[in-house]
CSV table of C-alpha atoms in Angstrom, one decimal:
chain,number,residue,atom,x,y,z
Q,6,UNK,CA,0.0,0.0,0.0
Q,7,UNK,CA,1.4,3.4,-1.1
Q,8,UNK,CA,1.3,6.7,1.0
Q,9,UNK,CA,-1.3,8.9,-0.2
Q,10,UNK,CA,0.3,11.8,-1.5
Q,11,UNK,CA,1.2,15.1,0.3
Q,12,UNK,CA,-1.3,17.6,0.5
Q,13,UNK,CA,0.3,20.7,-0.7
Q,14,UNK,CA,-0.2,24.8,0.4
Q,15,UNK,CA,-2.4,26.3,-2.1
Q,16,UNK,CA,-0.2,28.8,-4.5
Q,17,UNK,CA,-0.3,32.3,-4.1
Q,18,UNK,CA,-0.4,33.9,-7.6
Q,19,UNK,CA,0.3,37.5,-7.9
Q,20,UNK,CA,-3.2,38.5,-10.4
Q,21,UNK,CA,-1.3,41.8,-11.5
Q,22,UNK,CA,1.5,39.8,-13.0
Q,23,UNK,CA,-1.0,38.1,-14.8
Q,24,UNK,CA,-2.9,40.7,-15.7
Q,25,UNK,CA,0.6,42.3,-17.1
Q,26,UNK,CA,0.6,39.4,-19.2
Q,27,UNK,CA,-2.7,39.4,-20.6
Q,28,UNK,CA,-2.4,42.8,-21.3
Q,29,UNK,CA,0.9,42.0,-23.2
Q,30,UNK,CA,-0.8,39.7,-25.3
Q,31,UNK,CA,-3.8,41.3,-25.8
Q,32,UNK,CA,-1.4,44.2,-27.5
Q,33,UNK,CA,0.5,41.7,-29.7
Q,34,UNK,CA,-3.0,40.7,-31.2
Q,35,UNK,CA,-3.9,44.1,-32.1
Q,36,UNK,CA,-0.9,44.1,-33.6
Q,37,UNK,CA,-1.6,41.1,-35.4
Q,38,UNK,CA,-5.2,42.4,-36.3
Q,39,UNK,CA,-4.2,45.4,-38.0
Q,40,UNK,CA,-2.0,43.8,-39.9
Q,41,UNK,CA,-4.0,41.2,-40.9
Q,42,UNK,CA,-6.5,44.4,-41.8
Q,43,UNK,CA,-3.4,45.1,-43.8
Q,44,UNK,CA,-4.0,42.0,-45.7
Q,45,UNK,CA,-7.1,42.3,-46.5
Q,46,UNK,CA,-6.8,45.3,-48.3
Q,47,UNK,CA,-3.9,43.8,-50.4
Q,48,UNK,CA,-6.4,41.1,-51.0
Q,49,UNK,CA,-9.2,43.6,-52.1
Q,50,UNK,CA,-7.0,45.4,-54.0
Q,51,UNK,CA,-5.8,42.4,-56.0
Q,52,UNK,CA,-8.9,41.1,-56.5
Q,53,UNK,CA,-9.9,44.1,-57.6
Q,54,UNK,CA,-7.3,44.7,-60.5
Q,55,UNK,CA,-8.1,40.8,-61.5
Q,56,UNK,CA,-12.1,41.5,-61.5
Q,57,UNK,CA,-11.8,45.0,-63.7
Q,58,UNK,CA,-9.4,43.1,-66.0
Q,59,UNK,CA,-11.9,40.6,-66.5
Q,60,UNK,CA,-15.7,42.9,-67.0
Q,61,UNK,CA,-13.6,45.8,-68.4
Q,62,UNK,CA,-13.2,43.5,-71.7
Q,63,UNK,CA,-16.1,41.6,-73.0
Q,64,UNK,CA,-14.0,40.6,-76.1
Q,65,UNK,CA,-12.4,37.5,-73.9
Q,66,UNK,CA,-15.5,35.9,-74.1
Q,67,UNK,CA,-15.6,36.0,-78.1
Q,68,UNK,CA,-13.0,34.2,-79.2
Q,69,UNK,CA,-14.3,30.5,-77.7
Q,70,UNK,CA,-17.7,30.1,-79.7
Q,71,UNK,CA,-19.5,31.0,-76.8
Q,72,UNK,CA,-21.6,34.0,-76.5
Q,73,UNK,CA,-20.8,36.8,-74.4
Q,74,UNK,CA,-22.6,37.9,-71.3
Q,75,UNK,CA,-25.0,40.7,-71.7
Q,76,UNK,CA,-24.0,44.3,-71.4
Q,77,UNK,CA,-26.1,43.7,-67.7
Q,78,UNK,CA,-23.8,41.4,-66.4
Q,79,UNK,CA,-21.0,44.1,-67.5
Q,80,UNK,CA,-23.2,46.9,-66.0
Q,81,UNK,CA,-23.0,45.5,-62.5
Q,82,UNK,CA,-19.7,45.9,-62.3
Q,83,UNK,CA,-20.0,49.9,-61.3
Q,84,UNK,CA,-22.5,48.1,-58.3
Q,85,UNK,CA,-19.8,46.0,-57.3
Q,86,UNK,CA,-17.4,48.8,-57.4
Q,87,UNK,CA,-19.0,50.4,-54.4
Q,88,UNK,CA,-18.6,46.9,-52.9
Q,89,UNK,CA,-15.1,47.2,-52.8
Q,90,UNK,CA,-14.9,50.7,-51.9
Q,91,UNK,CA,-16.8,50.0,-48.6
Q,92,UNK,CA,-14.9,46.9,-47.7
Q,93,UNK,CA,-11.7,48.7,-48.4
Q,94,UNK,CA,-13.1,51.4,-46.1
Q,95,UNK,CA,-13.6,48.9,-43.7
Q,96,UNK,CA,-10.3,47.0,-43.9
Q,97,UNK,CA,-8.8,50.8,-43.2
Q,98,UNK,CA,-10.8,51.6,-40.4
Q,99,UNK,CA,-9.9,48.5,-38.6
Q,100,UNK,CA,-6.7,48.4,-39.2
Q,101,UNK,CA,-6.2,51.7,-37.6
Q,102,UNK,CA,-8.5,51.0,-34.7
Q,103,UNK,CA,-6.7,47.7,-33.7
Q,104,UNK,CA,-3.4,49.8,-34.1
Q,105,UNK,CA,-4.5,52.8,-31.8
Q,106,UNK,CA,-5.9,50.1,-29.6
Q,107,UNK,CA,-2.6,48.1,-29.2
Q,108,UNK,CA,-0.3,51.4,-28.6
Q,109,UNK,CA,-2.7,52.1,-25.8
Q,110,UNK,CA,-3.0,48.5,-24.2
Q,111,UNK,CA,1.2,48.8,-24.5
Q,112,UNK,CA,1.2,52.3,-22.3
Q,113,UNK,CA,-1.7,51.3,-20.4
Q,114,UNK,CA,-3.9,54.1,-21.4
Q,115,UNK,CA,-7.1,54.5,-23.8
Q,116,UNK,CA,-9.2,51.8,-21.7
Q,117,UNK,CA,-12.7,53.0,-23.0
Q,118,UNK,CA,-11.4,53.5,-26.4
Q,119,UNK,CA,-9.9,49.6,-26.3
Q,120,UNK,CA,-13.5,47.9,-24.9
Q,121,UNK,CA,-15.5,50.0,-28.2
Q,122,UNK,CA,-12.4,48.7,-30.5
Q,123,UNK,CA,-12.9,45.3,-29.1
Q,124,UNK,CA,-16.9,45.6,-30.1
Q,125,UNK,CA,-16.2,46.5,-33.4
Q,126,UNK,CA,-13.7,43.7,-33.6
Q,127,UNK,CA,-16.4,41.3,-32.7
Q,128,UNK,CA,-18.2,41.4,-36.2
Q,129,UNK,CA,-14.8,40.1,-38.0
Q,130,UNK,CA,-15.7,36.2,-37.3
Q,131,UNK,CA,-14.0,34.5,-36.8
Q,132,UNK,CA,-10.2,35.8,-35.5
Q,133,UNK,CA,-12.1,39.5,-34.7
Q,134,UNK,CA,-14.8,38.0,-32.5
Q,135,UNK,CA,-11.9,36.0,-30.4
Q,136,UNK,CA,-9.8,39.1,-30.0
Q,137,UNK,CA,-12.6,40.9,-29.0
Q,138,UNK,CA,-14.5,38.8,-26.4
Q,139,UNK,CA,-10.9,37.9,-24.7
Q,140,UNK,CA,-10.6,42.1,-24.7
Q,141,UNK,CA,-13.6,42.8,-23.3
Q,142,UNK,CA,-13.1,39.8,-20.8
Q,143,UNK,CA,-10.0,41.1,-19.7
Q,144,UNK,CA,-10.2,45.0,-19.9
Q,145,UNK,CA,-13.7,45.0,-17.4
Q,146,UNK,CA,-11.7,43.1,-14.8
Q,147,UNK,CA,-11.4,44.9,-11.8
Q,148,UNK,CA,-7.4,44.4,-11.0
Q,149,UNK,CA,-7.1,45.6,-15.1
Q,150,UNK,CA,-8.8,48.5,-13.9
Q,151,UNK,CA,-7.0,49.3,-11.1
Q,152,UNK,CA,-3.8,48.9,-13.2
Q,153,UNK,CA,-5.5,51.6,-15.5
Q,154,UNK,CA,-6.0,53.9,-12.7
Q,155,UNK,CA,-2.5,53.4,-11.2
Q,156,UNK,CA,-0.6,54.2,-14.6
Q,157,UNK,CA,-2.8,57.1,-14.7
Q,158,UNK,CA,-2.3,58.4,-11.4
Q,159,UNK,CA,1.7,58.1,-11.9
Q,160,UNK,CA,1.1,60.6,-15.0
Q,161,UNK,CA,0.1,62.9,-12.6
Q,162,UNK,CA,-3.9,63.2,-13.8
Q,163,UNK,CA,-6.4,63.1,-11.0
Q,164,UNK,CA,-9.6,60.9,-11.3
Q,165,UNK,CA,-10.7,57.1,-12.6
Q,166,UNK,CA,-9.5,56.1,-15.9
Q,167,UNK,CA,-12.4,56.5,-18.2
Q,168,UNK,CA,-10.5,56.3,-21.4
């Protein structure tokens, strides 16, 4: 018969060194986010260039016996245009939201700005919605806002962080 094993002391874990290290992370995935924002304008913009190539020049389709599409099909290219030019929009605005967003999670400032950034990162399923539910998870916690206050009370600026 073996000795049951030793009942140990509970650790003591310091939560503002994790916090710290959440928050750490939580700035290299903005980081990551705007640049994958980044990416998806090259995308847009590629596809683009391939998808005017094609509708701007309705004589591809003549030389393979087939007929080609009617001057409809070619006419919604303008509607997609506008497609593009609000996705592109979007790509932009993200990107520099996530970017703002991880220059204040990295000097501890911006709170309030971070938890809206972290909304609007919820709609960009799958990756977005991650980034953004672990955000608002960790920036409502009340040692992360305590840390907020802290680095705003060593600036010298009176009051709660609200931003």
């Amino acid at each position: 018969m073996s000795a049951p094993p030793p009942i140990l002391p509970p650790l003591v874990r310091d939560q503002r060194k994790v916090d710290i290290g959440h928050l750490k992370l939580l700035t290299i995935f903005h980081f990551i986010g705007a640049a994958l924002g980044l990416f998806g304008i090259l995308f847009l913009c590629v596809h683009f260039a391939f998808f005017n190539a094609f509708m701007s020049h309705p004589e591809l389709f003549e030389g393979r016996g087939q007929q080609p599409p009617p001057e409809a099909f070619f006419a919604m290219f303008r509607v997609f245009r506008w497609f593009y030019l609000i996705m592109g929009a979007w790509f932009l605005l993200s990107t520099v939201l996530n970017l703002i967003s991880a220059i204040g999670l990295m000097r501890r400032k911006w709170r309030t700005f971070s938890l809206v950034v972290a909304g609007i990162n919820c709609l960009h399923m799958p990756l977005g919605t991650v980034l953004g539910v672990f955000t608002i998870i960790i920036l409502i916690r009340d040692s992360v806002v305590e840390i907020y206050d802290a680095e705003l009370a060593s600036r010298g600026t009176p009051g709660p962080s609200l931003s």
